[in-house]
mmCIF file of C-alpha atoms and ligand atoms in Angstrom:
data_model
loop_
_atom_site.group_PDB
_atom_site.id
_atom_site.type_symbol
_atom_site.label_atom_id
_atom_site.label_comp_id
_atom_site.label_asym_id
_atom_site.label_seq_id
_atom_site.Cartn_x
_atom_site.Cartn_y
_atom_site.Cartn_z
ATOM 1 C CA MET P 1 -21.622 12.736 5.959
ATOM 2 C CA LYS P 2 -21.072 12.070 2.195
ATOM 3 C CA ARG P 3 -17.426 11.129 3.312
ATOM 4 C CA LEU P 4 -18.742 8.722 5.941
ATOM 5 C CA ILE P 5 -21.010 6.938 3.600
ATOM 6 C CA CYS P 6 -18.361 6.427 1.136
ATOM 7 C CA ILE P 7 -16.079 4.837 3.747
ATOM 8 C CA VAL P 8 -18.947 2.439 4.942
ATOM 9 C CA ALA P 9 -19.713 1.829 1.272
ATOM 10 C CA ALA P 10 -16.007 0.852 0.528
ATOM 11 C CA ALA P 11 -15.578 -1.303 3.725
ATOM 12 C CA ALA P 12 -18.894 -2.942 2.816
ATOM 13 C CA ALA P 13 -18.167 -3.927 -0.631
ATOM 14 C CA PRO P 14 -15.503 -6.774 0.024
ATOM 15 C CA MET P 15 -17.975 -8.175 2.883
ATOM 16 C CA ILE P 16 -20.838 -8.369 0.221
ATOM 17 C CA ALA P 17 -18.348 -9.970 -2.216
ATOM 18 C CA GLN P 18 -17.360 -12.607 0.445
ATOM 19 C CA ALA P 19 -20.811 -13.261 1.430
ATOM 20 C CA GLN P 20 -21.563 -14.135 -2.290
ATOM 21 C CA GLU P 21 -18.845 -16.626 -2.432
ATOM 22 C CA VAL P 22 -20.004 -20.297 -1.805
ATOM 23 C CA THR P 23 -17.906 -23.061 -0.548
ATOM 24 C CA LEU P 24 -19.024 -26.565 -1.526
ATOM 25 C CA ARG P 25 -17.994 -29.719 0.390
ATOM 26 C CA VAL P 26 -16.866 -32.456 -2.007
ATOM 27 C CA VAL P 27 -15.904 -36.215 -1.254
ATOM 28 C CA SER P 28 -14.801 -39.288 -3.262
ATOM 29 C CA ALA P 29 -16.323 -42.654 -3.196
ATOM 30 C CA PHE P 30 -13.076 -43.749 -4.768
ATOM 31 C CA PRO P 31 -9.819 -44.476 -2.687
ATOM 32 C CA GLU P 32 -7.567 -41.424 -1.986
ATOM 33 C CA ASN P 33 -4.745 -42.622 -3.560
ATOM 34 C CA SER P 34 -6.257 -43.596 -6.961
ATOM 35 C CA LEU P 35 -5.959 -41.535 -10.362
ATOM 36 C CA TYR P 36 -9.616 -40.649 -9.998
ATOM 37 C CA VAL P 37 -8.847 -38.581 -7.179
ATOM 38 C CA LYS P 38 -5.644 -37.286 -8.444
ATOM 39 C CA ARG P 39 -7.460 -36.022 -11.425
ATOM 40 C CA LEU P 40 -10.173 -34.641 -9.134
ATOM 41 C CA GLU P 41 -7.625 -32.658 -7.005
ATOM 42 C CA ASN P 42 -5.960 -31.105 -9.743
ATOM 43 C CA TRP P 43 -9.211 -30.233 -11.166
ATOM 44 C CA ILE P 44 -10.624 -28.528 -7.801
ATOM 45 C CA GLU P 45 -7.077 -26.759 -7.661
ATOM 46 C CA ARG P 46 -7.864 -24.926 -11.215
ATOM 47 C CA PHE P 47 -11.312 -24.445 -10.238
ATOM 48 C CA ASN P 48 -10.531 -22.648 -7.060
ATOM 49 C CA ALA P 49 -8.215 -20.542 -8.978
ATOM 50 C CA ASP P 50 -10.976 -19.559 -11.451
ATOM 51 C CA GLY P 51 -13.633 -19.445 -8.901
ATOM 52 C CA LYS P 52 -12.318 -16.768 -6.426
ATOM 53 C CA GLY P 53 -15.116 -14.696 -5.029
ATOM 54 C CA VAL P 54 -18.022 -16.852 -6.685
ATOM 55 C CA MET P 55 -17.419 -20.757 -5.501
ATOM 56 C CA GLN P 56 -14.955 -22.677 -3.975
ATOM 57 C CA LEU P 57 -14.591 -26.361 -3.600
ATOM 58 C CA ASN P 58 -13.360 -27.992 -0.263
ATOM 59 C CA PHE P 59 -11.985 -31.667 -1.018
ATOM 60 C CA ILE P 60 -12.919 -33.445 2.151
ATOM 61 C CA GLY P 61 -11.441 -36.804 1.173
ATOM 62 C CA GLY P 62 -12.387 -40.379 0.219
ATOM 63 C CA PRO P 63 -13.959 -43.375 1.815
ATOM 64 C CA LYS P 64 -12.017 -42.737 5.028
ATOM 65 C CA ALA P 65 -14.334 -39.751 5.278
ATOM 66 C CA ILE P 66 -17.534 -41.164 4.010
ATOM 67 C CA PRO P 67 -17.475 -45.077 3.178
ATOM 68 C CA THR P 68 -17.791 -45.924 -0.686
ATOM 69 C CA PHE P 69 -21.350 -47.195 -0.471
ATOM 70 C CA GLU P 70 -22.590 -44.254 1.660
ATOM 71 C CA VAL P 71 -21.421 -41.305 -0.442
ATOM 72 C CA GLY P 72 -24.595 -41.429 -2.701
ATOM 73 C CA LYS P 73 -27.014 -41.162 0.337
ATOM 74 C CA SER P 74 -24.807 -38.295 1.862
ATOM 75 C CA VAL P 75 -25.663 -36.257 -1.212
ATOM 76 C CA GLN P 76 -28.933 -37.317 -1.477
ATOM 77 C CA GLY P 77 -29.472 -35.862 2.329
ATOM 78 C CA GLY P 78 -27.081 -33.107 1.987
ATOM 79 C CA VAL P 79 -24.584 -34.346 4.425
ATOM 80 C CA VAL P 80 -22.150 -33.112 1.767
ATOM 81 C CA ASP P 81 -22.596 -31.073 -1.376
ATOM 82 C CA MET P 82 -20.889 -32.857 -4.043
ATOM 83 C CA ALA P 83 -19.246 -36.110 -4.717
ATOM 84 C CA MET P 84 -17.283 -38.127 -7.239
ATOM 85 C CA SER P 85 -18.770 -41.578 -7.462
ATOM 86 C CA THR P 86 -20.278 -44.201 -9.914
ATOM 87 C CA GLY P 87 -23.748 -45.150 -10.352
ATOM 88 C CA ALA P 88 -22.858 -48.777 -8.901
ATOM 89 C CA PHE P 89 -21.927 -47.137 -5.704
ATOM 90 C CA TYR P 90 -25.530 -45.751 -5.030
ATOM 91 C CA THR P 91 -27.936 -48.255 -5.980
ATOM 92 C CA ASN P 92 -29.057 -47.929 -2.486
ATOM 93 C CA VAL P 93 -30.524 -44.475 -3.312
ATOM 94 C CA PHE P 94 -32.115 -45.458 -6.587
ATOM 95 C CA PRO P 95 -31.428 -48.524 -8.722
ATOM 96 C CA GLU P 96 -31.256 -46.873 -12.171
ATOM 97 C CA SER P 97 -27.900 -45.334 -11.263
ATOM 98 C CA ASP P 98 -25.991 -48.425 -12.173
ATOM 99 C CA ALA P 99 -27.300 -48.175 -15.845
ATOM 100 C CA LEU P 100 -24.783 -45.333 -16.758
ATOM 101 C CA LYS P 101 -22.240 -48.243 -17.407
ATOM 102 C CA LEU P 102 -24.448 -49.181 -20.442
ATOM 103 C CA THR P 103 -24.278 -46.134 -22.356
ATOM 104 C CA GLU P 104 -22.728 -46.660 -26.013
ATOM 105 C CA MET P 105 -22.246 -43.150 -26.880
ATOM 106 C CA PRO P 106 -19.563 -40.592 -25.670
ATOM 107 C CA VAL P 107 -21.173 -38.214 -22.926
ATOM 108 C CA ALA P 108 -20.591 -35.068 -25.527
ATOM 109 C CA GLU P 109 -22.795 -36.712 -27.468
ATOM 110 C CA GLN P 110 -25.295 -37.507 -24.471
ATOM 111 C CA ARG P 111 -25.270 -33.767 -23.988
ATOM 112 C CA ARG P 112 -26.501 -33.214 -27.484
ATOM 113 C CA ASN P 113 -29.075 -35.862 -28.097
ATOM 114 C CA GLY P 114 -31.115 -35.424 -24.799
ATOM 115 C CA VAL P 115 -29.576 -38.376 -22.930
ATOM 116 C CA ILE P 116 -28.070 -36.344 -20.128
ATOM 117 C CA ALA P 117 -31.567 -34.625 -19.801
ATOM 118 C CA TYR P 118 -33.338 -37.653 -19.277
ATOM 119 C CA ILE P 119 -30.517 -38.889 -16.702
ATOM 120 C CA ASN P 120 -31.249 -35.446 -14.728
ATOM 121 C CA LYS P 121 -34.911 -35.933 -14.817
ATOM 122 C CA VAL P 122 -34.284 -39.540 -13.145
ATOM 123 C CA TRP P 123 -31.598 -38.268 -10.946
ATOM 124 C CA ASN P 124 -33.582 -35.356 -9.682
ATOM 125 C CA GLU P 125 -36.648 -37.128 -8.946
ATOM 126 C CA LYS P 126 -35.247 -40.326 -7.565
ATOM 127 C CA GLY P 127 -31.878 -39.048 -6.093
ATOM 128 C CA ASN P 128 -32.483 -35.693 -4.944
ATOM 129 C CA MET P 129 -29.446 -34.859 -7.067
ATOM 130 C CA GLN P 130 -27.997 -33.238 -10.174
ATOM 131 C CA TYR P 131 -25.644 -35.099 -12.602
ATOM 132 C CA LEU P 132 -23.059 -32.685 -13.538
ATOM 133 C CA GLY P 133 -20.873 -34.676 -15.730
ATOM 134 C CA ARG P 134 -18.925 -37.687 -16.563
ATOM 135 C CA ILE P 135 -15.404 -37.459 -15.962
ATOM 136 C CA VAL P 136 -14.406 -40.811 -17.018
ATOM 137 C CA GLU P 137 -14.873 -42.628 -20.246
ATOM 138 C CA SER P 138 -13.360 -44.972 -22.622
ATOM 139 C CA GLN P 139 -12.368 -47.463 -19.590
ATOM 140 C CA PRO P 140 -14.189 -50.756 -20.422
ATOM 141 C CA PHE P 141 -14.634 -53.517 -17.453
ATOM 142 C CA HIS P 142 -12.927 -56.672 -17.542
ATOM 143 C CA LEU P 143 -12.906 -59.760 -15.430
ATOM 144 C CA TYR P 144 -9.532 -60.450 -13.687
ATOM 145 C CA LEU P 145 -8.798 -63.853 -12.344
ATOM 146 C CA ASN P 146 -6.288 -65.951 -10.434
ATOM 147 C CA LYS P 147 -7.432 -69.152 -11.838
ATOM 148 C CA GLU P 148 -7.318 -70.168 -15.549
ATOM 149 C CA ILE P 149 -10.662 -70.439 -17.451
ATOM 150 C CA ALA P 150 -11.153 -72.033 -20.940
ATOM 151 C CA LYS P 151 -14.589 -70.778 -21.384
ATOM 152 C CA PRO P 152 -16.894 -68.313 -19.895
ATOM 153 C CA ASP P 153 -17.868 -70.231 -17.034
ATOM 154 C CA LEU P 154 -17.323 -69.299 -13.577
ATOM 155 C CA LYS P 155 -18.808 -72.076 -11.651
ATOM 156 C CA GLY P 156 -16.919 -72.989 -8.448
ATOM 157 C CA LEU P 157 -15.189 -69.560 -8.424
ATOM 158 C CA LYS P 158 -15.807 -66.714 -5.991
ATOM 159 C CA ILE P 159 -15.454 -63.247 -7.478
ATOM 160 C CA ARG P 160 -15.489 -59.825 -6.015
ATOM 161 C CA ILE P 161 -17.974 -57.399 -7.719
ATOM 162 C CA THR P 162 -20.110 -54.410 -7.336
ATOM 163 C CA PRO P 163 -23.674 -53.985 -8.900
ATOM 164 C CA VAL P 164 -21.728 -53.507 -12.278
ATOM 165 C CA TYR P 165 -20.823 -57.075 -12.595
ATOM 166 C CA ARG P 166 -23.511 -59.085 -10.774
ATOM 167 C CA ASP P 167 -25.957 -59.777 -13.434
ATOM 168 C CA PHE P 168 -22.957 -60.872 -15.893
ATOM 169 C CA PHE P 169 -20.821 -62.757 -13.346
ATOM 170 C CA SER P 170 -23.867 -64.530 -11.739
ATOM 171 C CA ALA P 171 -25.005 -65.491 -15.389
ATOM 172 C CA MET P 172 -21.721 -67.202 -15.890
ATOM 173 C CA GLY P 173 -21.960 -69.161 -12.538
ATOM 174 C CA ALA P 174 -19.890 -67.175 -10.350
ATOM 175 C CA THR P 175 -20.361 -67.152 -6.546
ATOM 176 C CA VAL P 176 -20.384 -63.199 -6.071
ATOM 177 C CA MET P 177 -19.026 -61.098 -3.201
ATOM 178 C CA THR P 178 -19.673 -57.123 -2.974
ATOM 179 C CA THR P 179 -16.744 -55.114 -1.623
ATOM 180 C CA ALA P 180 -15.689 -51.314 -2.027
ATOM 181 C CA PRO P 181 -12.591 -50.820 -3.899
ATOM 182 C CA GLY P 182 -10.721 -50.252 -0.685
ATOM 183 C CA GLU P 183 -11.108 -54.023 0.475
ATOM 184 C CA VAL P 184 -10.029 -55.776 -2.706
ATOM 185 C CA TYR P 185 -6.414 -56.064 -1.982
ATOM 186 C CA THR P 186 -7.093 -57.769 1.195
ATOM 187 C CA ALA P 187 -9.776 -60.169 -0.290
ATOM 188 C CA LEU P 188 -7.128 -61.255 -2.956
ATOM 189 C CA GLU P 189 -4.464 -61.376 -0.227
ATOM 190 C CA ARG P 190 -6.599 -63.810 1.853
ATOM 191 C CA GLY P 191 -7.602 -65.760 -1.126
ATOM 192 C CA VAL P 192 -11.213 -64.921 -0.057
ATOM 193 C CA VAL P 193 -12.031 -64.319 -3.879
ATOM 194 C CA ASP P 194 -10.467 -66.067 -7.195
ATOM 195 C CA GLY P 195 -10.883 -62.746 -9.104
ATOM 196 C CA TYR P 196 -12.487 -59.347 -9.519
ATOM 197 C CA GLY P 197 -14.107 -57.048 -11.825
ATOM 198 C CA TRP P 198 -12.503 -53.831 -12.520
ATOM 199 C CA PRO P 199 -12.063 -51.387 -15.404
ATOM 200 C CA ILE P 200 -8.877 -51.814 -18.074
ATOM 201 C CA GLY P 201 -6.969 -48.894 -15.889
ATOM 202 C CA GLY P 202 -6.233 -48.673 -12.239
ATOM 203 C CA ILE P 203 -5.311 -51.947 -10.751
ATOM 204 C CA PHE P 204 -1.599 -50.969 -9.959
ATOM 205 C CA ASP P 205 -2.769 -48.012 -8.024
ATOM 206 C CA ASN P 206 -3.579 -50.270 -4.853
ATOM 207 C CA ASN P 207 -1.025 -52.850 -5.939
ATOM 208 C CA TRP P 208 -3.620 -55.635 -7.013
ATOM 209 C CA HIS P 209 -1.110 -56.281 -9.966
ATOM 210 C CA GLU P 210 0.719 -58.453 -7.291
ATOM 211 C CA LYS P 211 -2.388 -60.553 -6.703
ATOM 212 C CA THR P 212 -3.470 -60.875 -10.392
ATOM 213 C CA ARG P 213 -2.637 -63.596 -12.702
ATOM 214 C CA TYR P 214 -4.988 -63.155 -15.971
ATOM 215 C CA ARG P 215 -7.252 -60.798 -17.421
ATOM 216 C CA VAL P 216 -10.181 -61.875 -19.822
ATOM 217 C CA ASP P 217 -10.615 -59.949 -23.009
ATOM 218 C CA PRO P 218 -12.538 -58.375 -24.359
ATOM 219 C CA GLY P 219 -13.629 -55.682 -21.899
ATOM 220 C CA PHE P 220 -17.361 -54.718 -21.614
ATOM 221 C CA TYR P 221 -19.564 -51.791 -20.880
ATOM 222 C CA ASP P 222 -17.856 -48.511 -19.987
ATOM 223 C CA ALA P 223 -16.557 -47.458 -16.669
ATOM 224 C CA GLU P 224 -18.876 -44.305 -15.414
ATOM 225 C CA VAL P 225 -17.394 -42.017 -12.947
ATOM 226 C CA SER P 226 -19.120 -38.649 -12.489
ATOM 227 C CA LEU P 227 -19.788 -35.756 -10.336
ATOM 228 C CA ILE P 228 -23.133 -35.245 -8.473
ATOM 229 C CA ILE P 229 -24.627 -32.483 -6.315
ATOM 230 C CA ASN P 230 -27.339 -32.334 -4.054
ATOM 231 C CA LEU P 231 -30.149 -31.113 -6.033
ATOM 232 C CA LYS P 232 -31.218 -28.286 -3.246
ATOM 233 C CA LYS P 233 -27.880 -27.094 -2.980
ATOM 234 C CA TRP P 234 -27.831 -26.900 -6.809
ATOM 235 C CA GLN P 235 -31.094 -25.048 -7.017
ATOM 236 C CA GLY P 236 -29.866 -22.739 -4.292
ATOM 237 C CA LEU P 237 -26.698 -21.566 -5.926
ATOM 238 C CA SER P 238 -26.975 -18.264 -8.101
ATOM 239 C CA ALA P 239 -27.179 -18.390 -11.851
ATOM 240 C CA LYS P 240 -23.508 -17.371 -11.967
ATOM 241 C CA GLN P 241 -22.227 -19.876 -9.590
ATOM 242 C CA ARG P 242 -24.439 -22.684 -11.548
ATOM 243 C CA ASP P 243 -23.004 -21.596 -14.669
ATOM 244 C CA LEU P 244 -19.207 -21.628 -13.426
ATOM 245 C CA LEU P 245 -19.729 -25.142 -11.877
ATOM 246 C CA GLN P 246 -21.316 -26.898 -14.967
ATOM 247 C CA ARG P 247 -18.895 -25.041 -17.227
ATOM 248 C CA GLN P 248 -15.987 -26.242 -15.545
ATOM 249 C CA VAL P 249 -17.322 -29.821 -15.461
ATOM 250 C CA ILE P 250 -17.986 -29.633 -19.234
ATOM 251 C CA ILE P 251 -14.345 -28.182 -19.757
ATOM 252 C CA HIS P 252 -13.029 -31.355 -17.647
ATOM 253 C CA GLU P 253 -15.374 -33.637 -19.532
ATOM 254 C CA GLY P 254 -13.456 -32.338 -22.718
ATOM 255 C CA ARG P 255 -10.414 -33.962 -21.311
ATOM 256 C CA ASN P 256 -11.781 -37.329 -21.266
ATOM 257 C CA ASP P 257 -9.548 -38.519 -24.467
ATOM 258 C CA PHE P 258 -6.912 -39.052 -21.753
ATOM 259 C CA TRP P 259 -8.614 -41.972 -20.850
ATOM 260 C CA LYS P 260 -8.044 -43.569 -24.285
ATOM 261 C CA ILE P 261 -4.407 -43.417 -24.172
ATOM 262 C CA TYR P 262 -4.471 -44.456 -20.313
ATOM 263 C CA ALA P 263 -6.250 -47.877 -21.430
ATOM 264 C CA GLN P 264 -3.528 -48.423 -24.045
ATOM 265 C CA GLU P 265 -0.767 -47.753 -21.393
ATOM 266 C CA GLU P 266 -2.353 -49.728 -18.763
ATOM 267 C CA THR P 267 -3.243 -52.733 -20.997
ATOM 268 C CA LYS P 268 0.704 -52.705 -21.863
ATOM 269 C CA ARG P 269 1.411 -52.139 -18.446
ATOM 270 C CA GLN P 270 -0.328 -55.442 -17.268
ATOM 271 C CA ALA P 271 1.374 -57.425 -19.797
ATOM 272 C CA GLN P 272 4.592 -56.245 -18.567
ATOM 273 C CA ALA P 273 3.650 -57.063 -14.976
ATOM 274 C CA GLY P 274 2.938 -60.615 -15.915
ATOM 275 C CA ILE P 275 -0.642 -60.743 -16.285
ATOM 276 C CA LYS P 276 -1.667 -63.062 -19.007
ATOM 277 C CA THR P 277 -4.680 -62.552 -21.247
ATOM 278 C CA ILE P 278 -7.510 -65.183 -21.729
ATOM 279 C CA SER P 279 -9.389 -64.659 -24.557
ATOM 280 C CA PHE P 280 -11.966 -67.168 -26.472
ATOM 281 C CA ASP P 281 -12.837 -67.871 -30.259
ATOM 282 C CA ALA P 282 -14.771 -65.342 -32.302
ATOM 283 C CA ALA P 283 -18.130 -66.945 -31.546
ATOM 284 C CA THR P 284 -17.562 -67.434 -27.910
ATOM 285 C CA THR P 285 -16.406 -63.790 -27.878
ATOM 286 C CA ALA P 286 -19.377 -62.483 -29.373
ATOM 287 C CA ALA P 287 -21.635 -64.704 -26.881
ATOM 288 C CA TYR P 288 -19.716 -63.254 -23.933
ATOM 289 C CA ARG P 289 -20.287 -59.621 -25.056
ATOM 290 C CA LYS P 290 -23.861 -60.479 -25.587
ATOM 291 C CA MET P 291 -24.402 -62.134 -22.217
ATOM 292 C CA ALA P 292 -22.675 -59.025 -20.648
ATOM 293 C CA TYR P 293 -25.224 -56.607 -22.142
ATOM 294 C CA ASP P 294 -28.361 -58.936 -22.259
ATOM 295 C CA SER P 295 -27.906 -59.831 -18.610
ATOM 296 C CA ALA P 296 -27.431 -56.408 -17.490
ATOM 297 C CA TRP P 297 -30.169 -54.771 -19.358
ATOM 298 C CA ALA P 298 -32.436 -57.378 -18.075
ATOM 299 C CA GLY P 299 -31.400 -56.758 -14.437
ATOM 300 C CA VAL P 300 -31.817 -52.809 -14.953
ATOM 301 C CA ILE P 301 -35.465 -53.332 -16.603
ATOM 302 C CA LYS P 302 -36.546 -55.822 -13.659
ATOM 303 C CA LEU P 303 -35.469 -53.460 -11.037
ATOM 304 C CA SER P 304 -36.961 -50.476 -12.883
ATOM 305 C CA PRO P 305 -39.642 -51.084 -15.156
ATOM 306 C CA GLN P 306 -40.574 -47.188 -15.021
ATOM 307 C CA HIS P 307 -37.250 -46.195 -16.683
ATOM 308 C CA GLY P 308 -35.303 -49.017 -17.656
ATOM 309 C CA PRO P 309 -36.873 -49.697 -21.358
ATOM 310 C CA GLN P 310 -36.465 -46.155 -22.105
ATOM 311 C CA MET P 311 -32.836 -46.022 -20.739
ATOM 312 C CA GLN P 312 -32.129 -48.928 -22.898
ATOM 313 C CA LYS P 313 -33.518 -47.083 -25.964
ATOM 314 C CA LEU P 314 -31.620 -43.908 -25.191
ATOM 315 C CA PHE P 315 -28.224 -45.562 -24.424
ATOM 316 C CA THR P 316 -27.858 -48.139 -26.820
ATOM 317 C CA LYS P 317 -25.992 -47.326 -30.150
ATOM 318 C CA LYS P 318 -28.597 -46.901 -33.101
HETATM 319 O O1 173 T 401 -15.503 -52.318 -9.738
HETATM 320 C C1 173 T 401 -15.692 -51.294 -8.886
HETATM 321 O O2 173 T 401 -15.795 -50.946 -7.854
HETATM 322 C C2 173 T 401 -16.813 -50.359 -9.844
HETATM 323 O O3 173 T 401 -17.876 -50.688 -9.834
HETATM 324 C C3 173 T 401 -16.060 -49.181 -10.654
HETATM 325 C C4 173 T 401 -16.862 -48.548 -11.333
HETATM 326 C C5 173 T 401 -16.251 -47.346 -12.214
HETATM 327 C C6 173 T 401 -15.021 -47.373 -12.192
HETATM 328 C C7 173 T 401 -14.293 -48.263 -11.529
HETATM 329 C C8 173 T 401 -14.819 -48.957 -10.675
#
């Protein structure tokens, strides 16, 4: 009898361990061949090696699996568990999401000074999601053009945007057109747009450099790419699973200095590809940067009188 119990127990043990392992379905709102996705896949590989018996991440794919602007809704509704996206892509879930481009301090500092806690309060309440961490930093956005400009005036120009750039480029008089990253090349190729917004890095990933003549300096804001998870899924994990996931995301955040070097490399690479820079005199440059931030904050506050002012206070450098 005793022997029998031993055998049963031995057979059951691995089954229990297996039952405790959870697999999360992960998607990316950015195209499959982007550097963001390559780095995500590398991280997932390491995660799965460490997470055996506790948690595994199953990368489903990019916009071919779920279209860029649907990813946020999919996380909110639990169609997928987790995603790599940016706030600009899920303003259709709640408008505050796009404000993360305006943070003026590193994410490590945001963790210490309560900014991440505030973000999670809003993301939980309005998005039914938990904000796990920011895995891209130090990537200012730029305006890329195929027509030369002498001053910050985009009247008569059609520019590809996402919510990131809408208020700023509109304030400069541009006609704006929203597209997912996956449609930028075709829009440029067909001459549907005269330019586009994008961070300093990444224009080579999908050959946009072939269709780009100018980059306007300086950059503005900071590209925010992050990992989000459905709130119910997050709350349903065991303490051990939550701890593993949060710890691994924070470790990955710790590698964000990579993006500083990448910004320098991509700047050089653009010059080598023949992309000319357009810059303005000091006073115009200052006005350009001020217009970028003033127009964006006005937009955030208009869309969210509830959280906009507090976000501005928290996100702006003292
Ligand atoms: O331009 C975009 O598609 C965009 O909004 C974005 C946001 C973060 C990183 C890269 C692009």
